């Protein structure tokens, strides 16, 4: 009987993790397919032409389009467990030692990572993005672990970047699963990350643990099939089955445990953002992360929108998102002239901190810069 329940839970677990961003998979595939015929004859990076078309027709943010020349370079690299991954780098300036490492969402690919980081090209950063295992052009393996093994991919790209470009400044950008991987990776590989010159991170629409992700999936996608009084049993069953299948305890795929159980000695400022009506990942995980990190860091910022599709703040809240990112980066790097030029490029140079950014769909946007209170309760 126990074997039967294990198979049921394992099957349920596999269904769940395929459902995590099911709406995004079909949504983005549909959008991308609309441009496929238009660019069938494109030879030189047809993916870029396709993505530029999406920026025009769907995102309606032409300022994020990318021009292809010899500055876009694909490459392959390998993880510590022998998985071959596909990466791409955008060279803004061959002499620049500033890099953004961009991590895409579940069911996404490296070109979405590249476009998400497009804002920082205007600040002179080079960008590197890659396909997680089981995504894009990277190697397909048996298990999708929602951040566990994917953190090995993150570590591998950091090693590759260090060995090939010796960056002096690194900014991290992660969306959804990419956001989780940043937080899980920098703590799991704490000693390794001390070697890298990470100055800041931006984490958009992430989750804090597999348990909270499963709860969100149940509440929005499986509530007709799993009653509330069975939630705990459902989550424990799926985690147990996945743990036995992969040989790793999925209870430990939890960012919050790092902050609860040990001293964090590899901190850098983090900009955390989410939307209250996100139906894929729980927005209160972002709040919880901000609060737990506040014990260790007083330079974090958090931005919570009332309304936005999952991981699409750059579409639904373009002005405020870009403005906050640029100002956050400048708070750390203190390059006023570069920031001024970038704000001007994105037509944000007249914006003030207290402006509403013309977001008519918003009732209330929660924004907090913990640096404003830095002198009040300074950590001893």
PDB file of C-alpha atoms in Angstrom, residues 216-356:
ATOM      1  CA  UNK A 216       0.619  28.720  -3.815  1.00  0.00           C
ATOM      2  CA  UNK A 217       0.048  26.147  -6.560  1.00  0.00           C
ATOM      3  CA  UNK A 218      -2.636  24.434  -4.500  1.00  0.00           C
ATOM      4  CA  UNK A 219      -4.372  27.719  -3.658  1.00  0.00           C
ATOM      5  CA  UNK A 220      -4.587  28.884  -7.273  1.00  0.00           C
ATOM      6  CA  UNK A 221      -4.356  25.801  -9.468  1.00  0.00           C
ATOM      7  CA  UNK A 222      -5.370  22.731  -7.495  1.00  0.00           C
ATOM      8  CA  UNK A 223      -7.898  24.029  -4.962  1.00  0.00           C
ATOM      9  CA  UNK A 224     -10.721  22.103  -6.637  1.00  0.00           C
ATOM     10  CA  UNK A 225      -8.817  18.859  -6.168  1.00  0.00           C
ATOM     11  CA  UNK A 226      -7.123  19.303  -2.774  1.00  0.00           C
ATOM     12  CA  UNK A 227      -9.189  20.417   0.202  1.00  0.00           C
ATOM     13  CA  UNK A 228      -7.725  22.804   2.761  1.00  0.00           C
ATOM     14  CA  UNK A 229      -7.598  20.227   5.531  1.00  0.00           C
ATOM     15  CA  UNK A 230      -5.422  18.033   3.305  1.00  0.00           C
ATOM     16  CA  UNK A 231      -2.918  20.758   2.353  1.00  0.00           C
ATOM     17  CA  UNK A 232      -0.233  19.723   4.834  1.00  0.00           C
ATOM     18  CA  UNK A 233      -0.537  16.062   3.887  1.00  0.00           C
ATOM     19  CA  UNK A 234      -0.411  16.935   0.210  1.00  0.00           C
ATOM     20  CA  UNK A 235       2.752  19.058   0.557  1.00  0.00           C
ATOM     21  CA  UNK A 236       4.523  16.526   2.781  1.00  0.00           C
ATOM     22  CA  UNK A 237       3.609  13.701   0.421  1.00  0.00           C
ATOM     23  CA  UNK A 238       4.943  15.467  -2.655  1.00  0.00           C
ATOM     24  CA  UNK A 239       8.163  16.526  -0.906  1.00  0.00           C
ATOM     25  CA  UNK A 240       8.761  13.024   0.449  1.00  0.00           C
ATOM     26  CA  UNK A 241       8.193  11.424  -2.961  1.00  0.00           C
ATOM     27  CA  UNK A 242      10.446  13.914  -4.743  1.00  0.00           C
ATOM     28  CA  UNK A 243      13.127  13.480  -2.051  1.00  0.00           C
ATOM     29  CA  UNK A 244      13.145   9.706  -2.494  1.00  0.00           C
ATOM     30  CA  UNK A 245      13.193  10.011  -6.275  1.00  0.00           C
ATOM     31  CA  UNK A 246      16.122  12.453  -6.377  1.00  0.00           C
ATOM     32  CA  UNK A 247      18.031  11.287  -3.291  1.00  0.00           C
ATOM     33  CA  UNK A 248      17.968  14.799  -1.801  1.00  0.00           C
ATOM     34  CA  UNK A 249      15.816  16.111   1.050  1.00  0.00           C
ATOM     35  CA  UNK A 250      13.456  18.611  -0.581  1.00  0.00           C
ATOM     36  CA  UNK A 251      12.583  20.024   2.838  1.00  0.00           C
ATOM     37  CA  UNK A 252      15.948  21.760   2.662  1.00  0.00           C
ATOM     38  CA  UNK A 253      15.126  23.579  -0.573  1.00  0.00           C
ATOM     39  CA  UNK A 254      14.324  26.570   1.594  1.00  0.00           C
ATOM     40  CA  UNK A 255      16.047  29.955   1.561  1.00  0.00           C
ATOM     41  CA  UNK A 256      14.589  31.020   4.894  1.00  0.00           C
ATOM     42  CA  UNK A 257      16.444  28.263   6.777  1.00  0.00           C
ATOM     43  CA  UNK A 258      19.759  29.916   5.960  1.00  0.00           C
ATOM     44  CA  UNK A 259      18.724  33.072   7.760  1.00  0.00           C
ATOM     45  CA  UNK A 260      17.180  31.164  10.672  1.00  0.00           C
ATOM     46  CA  UNK A 261      19.944  28.675  11.310  1.00  0.00           C
ATOM     47  CA  UNK A 262      23.279  30.355  10.722  1.00  0.00           C
ATOM     48  CA  UNK A 263      25.149  33.619  10.481  1.00  0.00           C
ATOM     49  CA  UNK A 264      25.172  35.094   6.989  1.00  0.00           C
ATOM     50  CA  UNK A 265      28.595  36.504   6.219  1.00  0.00           C
ATOM     51  CA  UNK A 266      28.349  37.018   2.466  1.00  0.00           C
ATOM     52  CA  UNK A 267      25.836  39.837   2.125  1.00  0.00           C
ATOM     53  CA  UNK A 268      25.338  42.447  -0.574  1.00  0.00           C
ATOM     54  CA  UNK A 269      22.391  44.811  -1.188  1.00  0.00           C
ATOM     55  CA  UNK A 270      19.317  43.229  -2.743  1.00  0.00           C
ATOM     56  CA  UNK A 271      16.330  44.781  -4.511  1.00  0.00           C
ATOM     57  CA  UNK A 272      13.306  42.523  -3.970  1.00  0.00           C
ATOM     58  CA  UNK A 273      10.104  42.952  -5.955  1.00  0.00           C
ATOM     59  CA  UNK A 274       6.796  41.168  -6.492  1.00  0.00           C
ATOM     60  CA  UNK A 275       3.092  41.687  -7.152  1.00  0.00           C
ATOM     61  CA  UNK A 276       0.339  41.084  -4.612  1.00  0.00           C
ATOM     62  CA  UNK A 277      -1.869  39.305  -7.153  1.00  0.00           C
ATOM     63  CA  UNK A 278       0.841  36.954  -8.463  1.00  0.00           C
ATOM     64  CA  UNK A 279      -0.841  33.570  -8.972  1.00  0.00           C
ATOM     65  CA  UNK A 280       2.365  31.629  -9.649  1.00  0.00           C
ATOM     66  CA  UNK A 281       4.676  32.504  -6.750  1.00  0.00           C
ATOM     67  CA  UNK A 282       3.668  33.854  -3.287  1.00  0.00           C
ATOM     68  CA  UNK A 283       4.329  37.564  -2.885  1.00  0.00           C
ATOM     69  CA  UNK A 284       4.563  37.234   0.904  1.00  0.00           C
ATOM     70  CA  UNK A 285       7.731  35.167   0.405  1.00  0.00           C
ATOM     71  CA  UNK A 286       9.360  38.351  -0.896  1.00  0.00           C
ATOM     72  CA  UNK A 287       8.185  40.254   2.170  1.00  0.00           C
ATOM     73  CA  UNK A 288       9.479  37.510   4.431  1.00  0.00           C
ATOM     74  CA  UNK A 289      12.842  37.482   2.653  1.00  0.00           C
ATOM     75  CA  UNK A 290      13.175  41.256   3.023  1.00  0.00           C
ATOM     76  CA  UNK A 291      12.406  41.059   6.751  1.00  0.00           C
ATOM     77  CA  UNK A 292      14.798  38.187   7.420  1.00  0.00           C
ATOM     78  CA  UNK A 293      17.580  39.849   5.445  1.00  0.00           C
ATOM     79  CA  UNK A 294      17.045  43.140   7.295  1.00  0.00           C
ATOM     80  CA  UNK A 295      18.818  41.604  10.306  1.00  0.00           C
ATOM     81  CA  UNK A 296      21.970  41.337   8.201  1.00  0.00           C
ATOM     82  CA  UNK A 297      21.595  44.064   5.555  1.00  0.00           C
ATOM     83  CA  UNK A 298      20.425  47.679   5.756  1.00  0.00           C
ATOM     84  CA  UNK A 299      20.820  48.458   2.061  1.00  0.00           C
ATOM     85  CA  UNK A 300      18.004  46.282   0.690  1.00  0.00           C
ATOM     86  CA  UNK A 301      14.925  47.694  -1.021  1.00  0.00           C
ATOM     87  CA  UNK A 302      11.503  46.161  -1.654  1.00  0.00           C
ATOM     88  CA  UNK A 303       8.825  47.036  -4.190  1.00  0.00           C
ATOM     89  CA  UNK A 304       5.399  45.360  -4.127  1.00  0.00           C
ATOM     90  CA  UNK A 305       2.875  46.196  -6.846  1.00  0.00           C
ATOM     91  CA  UNK A 306      -0.847  45.711  -6.381  1.00  0.00           C
ATOM     92  CA  UNK A 307      -1.310  44.292  -9.841  1.00  0.00           C
ATOM     93  CA  UNK A 308       1.008  42.685 -12.364  1.00  0.00           C
ATOM     94  CA  UNK A 309       1.244  39.399 -14.235  1.00  0.00           C
ATOM     95  CA  UNK A 310       3.840  37.033 -12.843  1.00  0.00           C
ATOM     96  CA  UNK A 311       7.385  38.192 -13.703  1.00  0.00           C
ATOM     97  CA  UNK A 312       6.124  40.909 -16.052  1.00  0.00           C
ATOM     98  CA  UNK A 313       6.828  44.106 -14.116  1.00  0.00           C
ATOM     99  CA  UNK A 314       8.897  45.417 -17.022  1.00  0.00           C
ATOM    100  CA  UNK A 315       5.754  45.298 -19.142  1.00  0.00           C
ATOM    101  CA  UNK A 316       3.073  46.433 -16.714  1.00  0.00           C
ATOM    102  CA  UNK A 317       5.187  48.886 -14.698  1.00  0.00           C
ATOM    103  CA  UNK A 318       7.982  49.802 -17.063  1.00  0.00           C
ATOM    104  CA  UNK A 319       8.680  53.322 -15.806  1.00  0.00           C
ATOM    105  CA  UNK A 320       8.755  52.642 -12.094  1.00  0.00           C
ATOM    106  CA  UNK A 321      10.604  49.318 -12.413  1.00  0.00           C
ATOM    107  CA  UNK A 322      13.385  50.757 -14.565  1.00  0.00           C
ATOM    108  CA  UNK A 323      13.597  53.906 -12.440  1.00  0.00           C
ATOM    109  CA  UNK A 324      13.895  51.957  -9.172  1.00  0.00           C
ATOM    110  CA  UNK A 325      16.500  49.601 -10.626  1.00  0.00           C
ATOM    111  CA  UNK A 326      18.659  52.453 -11.896  1.00  0.00           C
ATOM    112  CA  UNK A 327      18.446  54.388  -8.641  1.00  0.00           C
ATOM    113  CA  UNK A 328      19.190  51.247  -6.612  1.00  0.00           C
ATOM    114  CA  UNK A 329      22.274  50.472  -8.682  1.00  0.00           C
ATOM    115  CA  UNK A 330      23.494  54.049  -8.320  1.00  0.00           C
ATOM    116  CA  UNK A 331      23.047  53.946  -4.550  1.00  0.00           C
ATOM    117  CA  UNK A 332      25.675  51.207  -4.509  1.00  0.00           C
ATOM    118  CA  UNK A 333      27.954  52.093  -7.422  1.00  0.00           C
ATOM    119  CA  UNK A 334      27.643  55.897  -7.115  1.00  0.00           C
ATOM    120  CA  UNK A 335      28.079  56.754 -10.796  1.00  0.00           C
ATOM    121  CA  UNK A 336      25.728  59.716 -11.109  1.00  0.00           C
ATOM    122  CA  UNK A 337      26.680  60.532 -14.682  1.00  0.00           C
ATOM    123  CA  UNK A 338      26.019  57.007 -15.986  1.00  0.00           C
ATOM    124  CA  UNK A 339      22.688  56.944 -14.157  1.00  0.00           C
ATOM    125  CA  UNK A 340      21.730  60.351 -15.526  1.00  0.00           C
ATOM    126  CA  UNK A 341      22.372  59.198 -19.102  1.00  0.00           C
ATOM    127  CA  UNK A 342      20.434  55.962 -18.577  1.00  0.00           C
ATOM    128  CA  UNK A 343      17.460  57.805 -17.058  1.00  0.00           C
ATOM    129  CA  UNK A 344      17.521  60.176 -20.014  1.00  0.00           C
ATOM    130  CA  UNK A 345      17.619  57.281 -22.508  1.00  0.00           C
ATOM    131  CA  UNK A 346      14.534  55.720 -20.909  1.00  0.00           C
ATOM    132  CA  UNK A 347      12.759  59.114 -20.699  1.00  0.00           C
ATOM    133  CA  UNK A 348      12.820  58.994 -16.905  1.00  0.00           C
ATOM    134  CA  UNK A 349      15.051  61.987 -16.213  1.00  0.00           C
ATOM    135  CA  UNK A 350      12.100  64.139 -15.138  1.00  0.00           C
ATOM    136  CA  UNK A 351      10.696  61.548 -12.723  1.00  0.00           C
ATOM    137  CA  UNK A 352      10.852  62.284  -8.999  1.00  0.00           C
ATOM    138  CA  UNK A 353      10.796  59.707  -6.201  1.00  0.00           C
ATOM    139  CA  UNK A 354       7.301  60.720  -5.116  1.00  0.00           C
ATOM    140  CA  UNK A 355       5.730  60.592  -8.574  1.00  0.00           C
ATOM    141  CA  UNK A 356       3.021  57.999  -9.215  1.00  0.00           C
TER     142      UNK A 356
END
